[in-house]
XYZ file of C-alpha atoms in Angstrom:
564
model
C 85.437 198.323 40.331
C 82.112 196.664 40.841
C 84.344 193.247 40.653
C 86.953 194.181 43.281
C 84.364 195.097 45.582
C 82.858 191.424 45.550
C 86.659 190.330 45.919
C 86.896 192.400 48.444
C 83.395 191.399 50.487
C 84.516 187.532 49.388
C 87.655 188.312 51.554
C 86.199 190.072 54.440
C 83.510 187.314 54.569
C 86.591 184.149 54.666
C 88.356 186.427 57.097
C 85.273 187.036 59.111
C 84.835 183.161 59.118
C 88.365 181.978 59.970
C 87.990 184.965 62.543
C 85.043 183.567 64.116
C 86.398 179.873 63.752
C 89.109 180.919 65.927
C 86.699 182.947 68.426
C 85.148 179.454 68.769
C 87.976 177.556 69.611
C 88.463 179.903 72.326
C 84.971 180.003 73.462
C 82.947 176.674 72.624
C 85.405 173.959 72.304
C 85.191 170.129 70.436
C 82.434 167.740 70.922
C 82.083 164.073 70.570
C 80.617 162.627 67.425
C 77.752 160.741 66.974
C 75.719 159.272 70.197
C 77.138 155.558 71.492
C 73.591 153.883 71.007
C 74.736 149.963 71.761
C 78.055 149.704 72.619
C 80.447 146.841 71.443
C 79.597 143.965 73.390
C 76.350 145.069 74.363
C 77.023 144.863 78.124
C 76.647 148.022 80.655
C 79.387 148.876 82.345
C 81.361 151.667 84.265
C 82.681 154.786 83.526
C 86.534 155.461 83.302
C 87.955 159.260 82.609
C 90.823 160.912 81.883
C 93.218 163.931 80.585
C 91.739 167.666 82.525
C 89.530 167.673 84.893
C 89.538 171.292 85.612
C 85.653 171.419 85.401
C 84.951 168.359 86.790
C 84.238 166.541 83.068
C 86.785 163.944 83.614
C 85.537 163.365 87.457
C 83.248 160.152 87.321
C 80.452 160.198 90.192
C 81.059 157.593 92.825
C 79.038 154.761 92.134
C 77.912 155.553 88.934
C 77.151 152.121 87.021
C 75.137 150.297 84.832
C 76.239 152.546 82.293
C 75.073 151.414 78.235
C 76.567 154.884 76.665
C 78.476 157.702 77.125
C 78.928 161.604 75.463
C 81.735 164.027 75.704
C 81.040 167.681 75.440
C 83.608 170.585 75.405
C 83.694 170.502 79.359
C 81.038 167.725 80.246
C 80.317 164.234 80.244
C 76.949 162.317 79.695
C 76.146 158.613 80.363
C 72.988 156.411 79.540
C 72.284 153.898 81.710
C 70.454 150.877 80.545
C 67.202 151.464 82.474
C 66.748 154.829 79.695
C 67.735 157.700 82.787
C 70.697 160.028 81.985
C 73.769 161.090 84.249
C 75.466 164.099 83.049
C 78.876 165.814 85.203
C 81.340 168.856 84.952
C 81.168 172.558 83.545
C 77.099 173.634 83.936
C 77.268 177.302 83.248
C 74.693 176.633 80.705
C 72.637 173.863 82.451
C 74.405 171.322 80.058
C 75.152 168.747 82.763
C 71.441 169.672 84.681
C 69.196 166.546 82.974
C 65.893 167.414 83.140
C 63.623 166.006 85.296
C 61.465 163.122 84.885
C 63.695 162.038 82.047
C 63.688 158.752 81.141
C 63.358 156.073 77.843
C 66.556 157.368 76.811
C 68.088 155.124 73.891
C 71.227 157.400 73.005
C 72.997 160.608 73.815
C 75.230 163.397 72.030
C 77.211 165.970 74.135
C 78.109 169.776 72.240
C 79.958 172.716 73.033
C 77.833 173.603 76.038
C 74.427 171.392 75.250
C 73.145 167.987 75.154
C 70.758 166.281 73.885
C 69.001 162.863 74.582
C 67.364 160.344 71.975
C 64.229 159.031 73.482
C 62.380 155.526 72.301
C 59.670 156.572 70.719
C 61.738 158.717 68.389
C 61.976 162.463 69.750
C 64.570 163.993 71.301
C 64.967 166.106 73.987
C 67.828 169.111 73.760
C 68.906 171.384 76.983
C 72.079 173.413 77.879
C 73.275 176.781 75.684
C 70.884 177.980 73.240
C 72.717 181.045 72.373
C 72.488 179.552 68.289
C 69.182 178.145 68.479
C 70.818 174.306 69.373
C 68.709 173.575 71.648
C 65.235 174.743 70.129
C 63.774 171.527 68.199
C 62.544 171.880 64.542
C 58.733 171.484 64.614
C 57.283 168.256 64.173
C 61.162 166.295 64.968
C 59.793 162.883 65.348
C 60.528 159.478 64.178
C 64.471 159.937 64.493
C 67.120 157.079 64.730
C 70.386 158.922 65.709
C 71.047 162.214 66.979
C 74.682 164.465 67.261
C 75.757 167.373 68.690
C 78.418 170.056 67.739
C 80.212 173.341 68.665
C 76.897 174.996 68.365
C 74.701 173.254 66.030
C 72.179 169.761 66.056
C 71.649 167.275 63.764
C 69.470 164.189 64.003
C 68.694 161.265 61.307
C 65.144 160.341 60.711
C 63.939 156.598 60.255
C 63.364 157.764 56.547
C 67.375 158.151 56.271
C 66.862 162.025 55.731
C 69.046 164.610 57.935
C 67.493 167.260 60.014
C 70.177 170.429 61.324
C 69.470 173.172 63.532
C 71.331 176.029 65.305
C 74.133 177.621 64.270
C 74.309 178.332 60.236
C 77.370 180.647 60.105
C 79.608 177.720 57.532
C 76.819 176.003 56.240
C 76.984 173.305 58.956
C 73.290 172.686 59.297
C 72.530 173.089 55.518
C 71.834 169.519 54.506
C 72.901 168.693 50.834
C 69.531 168.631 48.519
C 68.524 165.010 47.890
C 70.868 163.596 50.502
C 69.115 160.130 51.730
C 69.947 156.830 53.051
C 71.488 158.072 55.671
C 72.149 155.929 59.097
C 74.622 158.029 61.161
C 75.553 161.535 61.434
C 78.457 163.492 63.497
C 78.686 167.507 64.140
C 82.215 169.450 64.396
C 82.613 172.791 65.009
C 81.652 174.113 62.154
C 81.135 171.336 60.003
C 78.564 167.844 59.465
C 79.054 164.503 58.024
C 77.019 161.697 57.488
C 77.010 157.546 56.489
C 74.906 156.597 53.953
C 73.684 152.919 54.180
C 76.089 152.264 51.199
C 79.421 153.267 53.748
C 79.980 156.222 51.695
C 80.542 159.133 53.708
C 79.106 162.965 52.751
C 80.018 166.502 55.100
C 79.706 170.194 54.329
C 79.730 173.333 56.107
C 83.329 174.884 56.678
C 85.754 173.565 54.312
C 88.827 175.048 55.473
C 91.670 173.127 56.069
C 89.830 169.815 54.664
C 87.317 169.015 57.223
C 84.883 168.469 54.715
C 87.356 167.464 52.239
C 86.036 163.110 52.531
C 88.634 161.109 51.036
C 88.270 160.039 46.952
C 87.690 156.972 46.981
C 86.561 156.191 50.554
C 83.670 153.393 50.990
C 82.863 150.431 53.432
C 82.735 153.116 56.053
C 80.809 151.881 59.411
C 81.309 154.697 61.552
C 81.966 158.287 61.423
C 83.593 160.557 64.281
C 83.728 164.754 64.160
C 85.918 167.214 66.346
C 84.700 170.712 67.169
C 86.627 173.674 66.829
C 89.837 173.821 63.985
C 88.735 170.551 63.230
C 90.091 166.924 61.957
C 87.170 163.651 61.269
C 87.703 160.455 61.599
C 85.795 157.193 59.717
C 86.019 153.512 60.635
C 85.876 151.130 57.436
C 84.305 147.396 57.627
C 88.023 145.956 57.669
C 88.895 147.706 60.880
C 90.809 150.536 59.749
C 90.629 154.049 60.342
C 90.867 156.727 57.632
C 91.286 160.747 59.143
C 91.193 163.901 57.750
C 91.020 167.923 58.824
C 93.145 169.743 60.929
C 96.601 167.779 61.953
C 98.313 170.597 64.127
C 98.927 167.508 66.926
C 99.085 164.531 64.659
C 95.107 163.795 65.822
C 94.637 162.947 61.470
C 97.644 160.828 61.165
C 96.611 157.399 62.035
C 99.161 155.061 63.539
C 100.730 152.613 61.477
C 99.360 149.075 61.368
C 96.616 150.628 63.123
C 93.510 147.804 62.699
C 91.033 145.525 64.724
C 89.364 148.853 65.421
C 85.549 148.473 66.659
C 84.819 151.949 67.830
C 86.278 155.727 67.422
C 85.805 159.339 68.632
C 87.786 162.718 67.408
C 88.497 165.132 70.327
C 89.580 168.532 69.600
C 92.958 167.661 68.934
C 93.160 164.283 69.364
C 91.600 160.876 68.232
C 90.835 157.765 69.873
C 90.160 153.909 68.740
C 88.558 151.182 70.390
C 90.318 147.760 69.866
C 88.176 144.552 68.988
C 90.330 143.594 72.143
C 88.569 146.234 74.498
C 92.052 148.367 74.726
C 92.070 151.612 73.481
C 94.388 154.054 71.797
C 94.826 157.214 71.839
C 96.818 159.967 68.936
C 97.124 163.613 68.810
C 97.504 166.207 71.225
C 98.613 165.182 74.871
C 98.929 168.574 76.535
C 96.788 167.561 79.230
C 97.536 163.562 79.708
C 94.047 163.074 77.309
C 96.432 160.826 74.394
C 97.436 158.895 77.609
C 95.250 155.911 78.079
C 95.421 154.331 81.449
C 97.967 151.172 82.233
C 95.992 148.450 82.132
C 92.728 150.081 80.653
C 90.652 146.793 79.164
C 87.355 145.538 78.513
C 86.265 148.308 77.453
C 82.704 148.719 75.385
C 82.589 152.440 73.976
C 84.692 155.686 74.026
C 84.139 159.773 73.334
C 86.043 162.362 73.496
C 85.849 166.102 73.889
C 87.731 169.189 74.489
C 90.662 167.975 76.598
C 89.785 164.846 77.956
C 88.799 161.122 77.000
C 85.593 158.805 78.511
C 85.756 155.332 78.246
C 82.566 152.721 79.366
C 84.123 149.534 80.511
C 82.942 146.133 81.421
C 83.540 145.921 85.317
C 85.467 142.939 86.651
C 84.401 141.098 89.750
C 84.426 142.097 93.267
C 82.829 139.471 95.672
C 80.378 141.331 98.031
C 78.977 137.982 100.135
C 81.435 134.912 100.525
C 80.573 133.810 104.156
C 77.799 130.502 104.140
C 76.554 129.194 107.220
C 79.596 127.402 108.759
C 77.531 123.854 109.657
C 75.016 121.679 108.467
C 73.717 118.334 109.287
C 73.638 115.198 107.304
C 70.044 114.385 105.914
C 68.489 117.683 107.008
C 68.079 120.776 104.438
C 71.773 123.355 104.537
C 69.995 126.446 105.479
C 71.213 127.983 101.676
C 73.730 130.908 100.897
C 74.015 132.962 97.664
C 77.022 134.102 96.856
C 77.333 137.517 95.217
C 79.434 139.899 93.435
C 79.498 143.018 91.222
C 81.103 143.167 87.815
C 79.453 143.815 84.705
C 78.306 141.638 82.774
C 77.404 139.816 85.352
C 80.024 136.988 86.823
C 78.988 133.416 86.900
C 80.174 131.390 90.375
C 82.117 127.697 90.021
C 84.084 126.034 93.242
C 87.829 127.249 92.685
C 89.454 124.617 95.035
C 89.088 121.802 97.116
C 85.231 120.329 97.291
C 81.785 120.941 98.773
C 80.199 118.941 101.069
C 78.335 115.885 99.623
C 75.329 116.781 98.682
C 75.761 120.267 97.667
C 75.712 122.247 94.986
C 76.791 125.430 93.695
C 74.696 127.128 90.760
C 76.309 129.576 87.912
C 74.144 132.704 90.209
C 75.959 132.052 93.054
C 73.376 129.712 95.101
C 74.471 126.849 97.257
C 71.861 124.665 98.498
C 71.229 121.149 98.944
C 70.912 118.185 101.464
C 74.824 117.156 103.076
C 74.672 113.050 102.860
C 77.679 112.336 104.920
C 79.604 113.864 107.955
C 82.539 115.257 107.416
C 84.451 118.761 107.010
C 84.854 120.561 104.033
C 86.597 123.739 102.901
C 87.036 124.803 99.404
C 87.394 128.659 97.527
C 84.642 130.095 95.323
C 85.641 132.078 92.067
C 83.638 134.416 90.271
C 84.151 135.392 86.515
C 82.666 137.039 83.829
C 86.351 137.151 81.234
C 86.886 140.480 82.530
C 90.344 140.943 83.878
C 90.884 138.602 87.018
C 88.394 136.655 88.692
C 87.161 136.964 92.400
C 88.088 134.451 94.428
C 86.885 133.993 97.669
C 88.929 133.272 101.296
C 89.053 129.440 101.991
C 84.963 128.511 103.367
C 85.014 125.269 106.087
C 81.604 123.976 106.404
C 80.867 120.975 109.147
C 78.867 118.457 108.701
C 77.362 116.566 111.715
C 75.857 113.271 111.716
C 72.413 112.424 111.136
C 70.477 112.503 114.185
C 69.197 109.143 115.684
C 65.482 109.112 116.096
C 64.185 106.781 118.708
C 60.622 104.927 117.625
C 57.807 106.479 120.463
C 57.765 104.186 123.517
C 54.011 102.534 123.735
C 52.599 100.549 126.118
C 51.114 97.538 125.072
C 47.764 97.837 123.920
C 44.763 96.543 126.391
C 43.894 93.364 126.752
C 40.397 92.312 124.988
C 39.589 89.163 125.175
C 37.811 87.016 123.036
C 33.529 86.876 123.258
C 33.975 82.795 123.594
C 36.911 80.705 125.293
C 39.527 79.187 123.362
C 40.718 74.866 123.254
C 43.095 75.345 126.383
C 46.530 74.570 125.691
C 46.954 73.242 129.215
C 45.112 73.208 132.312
C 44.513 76.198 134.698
C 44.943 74.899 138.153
C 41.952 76.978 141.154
C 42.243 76.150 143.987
C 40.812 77.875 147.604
C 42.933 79.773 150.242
C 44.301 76.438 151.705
C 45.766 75.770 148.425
C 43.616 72.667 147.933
C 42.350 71.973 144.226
C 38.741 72.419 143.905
C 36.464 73.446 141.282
C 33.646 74.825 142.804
C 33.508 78.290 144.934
C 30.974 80.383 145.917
C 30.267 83.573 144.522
C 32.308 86.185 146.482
C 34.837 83.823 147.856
C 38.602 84.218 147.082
C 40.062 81.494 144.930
C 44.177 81.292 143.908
C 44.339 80.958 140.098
C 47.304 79.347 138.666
C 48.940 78.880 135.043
C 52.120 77.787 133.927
C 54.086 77.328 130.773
C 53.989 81.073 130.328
C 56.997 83.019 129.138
C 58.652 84.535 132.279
C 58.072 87.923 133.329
C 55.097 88.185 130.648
C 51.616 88.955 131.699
C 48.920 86.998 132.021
C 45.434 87.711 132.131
C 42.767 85.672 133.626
C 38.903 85.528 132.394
C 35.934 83.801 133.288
C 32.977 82.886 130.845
C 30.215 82.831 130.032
C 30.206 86.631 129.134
C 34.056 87.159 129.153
C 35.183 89.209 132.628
C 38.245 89.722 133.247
C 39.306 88.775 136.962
C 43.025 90.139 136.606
C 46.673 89.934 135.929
C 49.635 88.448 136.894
C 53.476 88.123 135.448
C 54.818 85.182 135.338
C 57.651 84.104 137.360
C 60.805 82.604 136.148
C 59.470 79.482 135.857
C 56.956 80.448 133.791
C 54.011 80.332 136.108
C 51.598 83.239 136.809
C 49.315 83.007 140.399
C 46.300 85.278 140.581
C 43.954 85.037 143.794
C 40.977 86.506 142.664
C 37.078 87.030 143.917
C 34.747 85.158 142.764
C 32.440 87.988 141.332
C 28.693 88.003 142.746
C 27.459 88.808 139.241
C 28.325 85.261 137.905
C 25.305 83.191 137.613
C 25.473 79.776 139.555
C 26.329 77.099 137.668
C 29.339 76.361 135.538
C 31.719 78.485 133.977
C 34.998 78.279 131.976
C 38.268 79.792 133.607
C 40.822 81.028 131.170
C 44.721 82.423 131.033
C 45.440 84.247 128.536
C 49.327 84.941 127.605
C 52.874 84.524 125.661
C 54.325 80.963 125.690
C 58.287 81.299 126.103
C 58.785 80.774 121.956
C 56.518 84.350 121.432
C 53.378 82.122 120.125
C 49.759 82.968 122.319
C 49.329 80.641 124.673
C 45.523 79.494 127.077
C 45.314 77.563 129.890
C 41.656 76.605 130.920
C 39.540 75.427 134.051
C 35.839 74.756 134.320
C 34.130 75.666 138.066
C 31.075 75.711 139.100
C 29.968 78.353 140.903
C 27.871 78.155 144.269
C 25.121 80.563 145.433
C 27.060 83.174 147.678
C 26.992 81.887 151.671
C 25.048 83.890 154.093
C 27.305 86.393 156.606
C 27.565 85.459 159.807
C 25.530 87.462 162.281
C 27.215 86.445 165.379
C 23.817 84.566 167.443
C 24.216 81.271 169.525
C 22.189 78.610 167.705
C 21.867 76.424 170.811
C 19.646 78.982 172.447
C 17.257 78.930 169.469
C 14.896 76.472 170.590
C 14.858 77.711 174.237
C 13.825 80.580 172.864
C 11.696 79.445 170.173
C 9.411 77.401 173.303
C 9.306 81.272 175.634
C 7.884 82.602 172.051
C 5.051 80.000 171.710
C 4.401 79.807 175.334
C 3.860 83.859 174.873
C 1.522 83.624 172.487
C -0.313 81.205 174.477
C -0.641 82.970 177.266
C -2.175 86.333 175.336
C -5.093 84.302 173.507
C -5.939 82.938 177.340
C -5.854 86.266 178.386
C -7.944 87.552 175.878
C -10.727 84.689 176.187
C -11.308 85.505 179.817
C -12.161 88.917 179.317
C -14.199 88.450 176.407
C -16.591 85.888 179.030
C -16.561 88.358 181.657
């Protein structure tokens, strides 16, 4: 009796569990496995969704980019972008898609049933979203942990020592680690069920049992990855050799791997379906397509990492190039600086920039960033197309660019005037002689200071200047050009302040082959001659006789009185 009642309890307890299995399914639906931490290729990307979007899971924010991960929950989606900050969209009745605030230094993410959790640098994690089973409350003391995954409604997390922590819900044994498991360097969460890779690529799970979810493969080894649906669920492992080995629930097909199925880099189990990332960056997709979530896009490629949840399928894809700036300055001038343009464009990874067609102007160049500087060295036109690549999909290529060169500009030297004359302190050897002569055009070579005397020089250049000085101390009387024939005629004043006596005239200036030519004179100068007042000198001795006749008069007059 005692016996049939523990058969009978041992029934009621399967039933209860199948029971609440099913309850779940209808509640709490599939997760993604295990956190994308680096995805293939290492490049950030953008997010591409499919299958429902009911709740908004398989709705991708506008703009969202620079995306390094991504999570699928039962009816939300989380991405990591590369500067450590999480984006999470769709169903938020729990606050499973609110991130908390302030969070950042984010190196991985795992999305349940209705929570998520984040895997920050320093090795703690940070949960949020249902805690109806105690998923979200962190173990004391969770620190120094490597990878992190998210089920139904239980956590489990890897620490750097290769042991596994669980928490939450405990109904199947799900977050019951196996005593003395170690070495362990991933770790996935189903509905009711865990698995984890040791470092050897041997692959250990417990909790529910049913139906073979926990039932690993004999046999199975070289295993790099692991992947594990919520709800009645399948799991999925990726060997070294790019194959992919499923087992679990196969109501849709989601276990039975496609034929010739290989090059596989990446995987994630859904609730009832399965996904693989190619080596190739296509994906494909097996199992249940109720709601378009086995139907990859037409022309999905370059794509990085996958998850999958519930009913739908994320994909983070290296972004092709758009140009966003393709419009240099139109002109530039030969020898002066081109004012500089950088080309840009988005895409991810980043596109490099080479001259598609035709040829830039001399003297340009074009750097792998987009930058086109230089100096143009000849006029000219040029027009040529700019493409922008970074191998994913089709490159950007710009509209035909015509840039015009104009000629150098001609720079005239600065007009001087010649500089001033300074002549030498002594007189040169004449080359010829300087003719003087007075206003009647007579040759002399004396004048008196003051007077005006005609200077003249030839064998001069024509229409040169030439300048005339006296000695002793050099003065400068003044210039005159000389004519066509080569002669130059000054009349100048004698100046006052030469001392009487004789001097040295000289004319300084260009012969006709360019050489310096002098032409001297000597001239003695006279003492200046006295104005002319005007008087009548023939009345000067009448007048000089009335004077002393004057005088004698006033001594007579002056004797007389002098007796009287």
């Amino acid at each position: 009796m005692v016996q049939m009642d523990r058969r009978r309890r041992t029934s009621w307890l399967a039933l209860l569990v199948v029971v609440w299995s099913v309850l779940i399914g209808l509640v709490a639906h599939p997760v993604s496995a295990a956190p994308v931490g680096v995805p293939v290729g290492g490049a950030a990307g953008t997010v591409v969704a499919w299958g429902n979007t009911a709740g908004g899971h398989a709705t991708v924010p506008p703009g969202l980019s620079d995306v390094s991960a991504v999570a699928a929950g039962d009816a939300h989606t989380v991405a990591l972008r590369s500067d450590g900050t999480v984006v999470a969209w769709g169903w938020d009745f729990y606050g499973q898609a609110t991130v908390p605030a302030g969070l950042t230094g984010a190196v991985a993410v795992a999305a349940g049933g209705s929570h998520t959790l984040a895997l920050r640098s320093d090795g703690t994690v940070l949960a949020w979203g249902d805690n109806s089973y105690g998923q979200t409350t962190l173990p004391a003391g969770l620190t120094g942990i490597t990878a992190i995954a998210a089920g139904t409604t239980h956590s489990a997390a890897v620490r750097s020592d290769g042991t596994v922590v669980a928490w939450g819900s405990n109904l199947a044994g799900e977050t019951t680690v196996p005593a003395g498991l170690t070495d362990v360097v991933a770790v996935a969460a189903g509905g009711l069920h865990t698995v984890a890779l040791r470092s050897d690529g041997t692959v250990v799970a417990w909790g529910f049992s049913a139906q073979g979810r926990t039932s690993v493969p004999a046999g199975l080894t070289d295993v790099t990855a692991i992947a594990a649906a919520g709800d009645s669920q399948h799991t999925l492992a990726l060997r070294a050799d790019g194959t992919v080995v499923a087992w679990g629930v196969d109501d849709y097909g989601q276990a039975t791997v496609p034929a010739g199925l290989d090059g596989i880099t990446a995987i994630a189990a859904g609730r009832f379906q399965s996904v693989a990332l190619r080596a190739d960056g296509t994906v494909v997709a097996w199992g249940d397509n109720r709601w378009g979530q086995a139907t990859v896009p037409a022309g999905l490629s370059g794509v990085t990492a996958i998850a999958a949840g519930r009913v739908h399928v994320v994909a983070l894809r290296r972004q092709s190039p758009v140009l966003t700036a393709s419009t240099p300055p139109a002109t530039g001038t030969a020898g002066v600086v081109y004012a500089g343009y950088a080309f840009a464009a988005t895409g991810t990874p980043a596109p490099t920039f080479t001259v598609d067609t035709g040829a830039l102007p001399a003297g340009l160049a074009l750097s792998p960033a987009g930058l086109l500087s230089g100096t143009p060295t000849t006029a000219g036109v040029a027009t040529f197309t700019v493409r922008a690549g970074n191998g994913i999909g089709s490159p950007a290529v710009s509209a035909p660019v015509t840039i015009t060169v104009a000629p150098a500009p001609v720079t005239s030297p600065p007009v001087t005037g010649p500089a001033p004359f300074s002549p030498p302190a002594t007189p040169p050897t004449g080359d010829g002689t300087l003719v003087v002569t007075g206003t009647t055009g007579v040759a002399t070579t004396t004048a008196a200071a003051g007077t005006t005397t005609v200077l003249r020089a030839d064998g001069y250049a024509p229409a040169t200047t030439v300048t005339f000085v006296a000695y002793s101390t050099p003065t400068v009387l003044g210039t005159a050009t000389a004519d066509h024939a080569g002669t130059a005629t000054l009349p100048a004043v004698v100046p006052v302040t030469l001392a009487v006596g004789t001097h040295t005239l000289v004319a300084f200036g260009t012969a006709p082959d360019g050489s310096s030519r002098a032409t001297t004179a000597t001239i003695t100068v006279t003492p200046a001659e006295l104005a002319d007042t005007g008087a009548d000198l023939d009345a000067l001795p009448v007048g000089l006789v009335l004077l002393l006749a004057g005088s004698a008069a006033l001594v007579l007059t002056r004797g007389r009185s002098a007796t009287a």
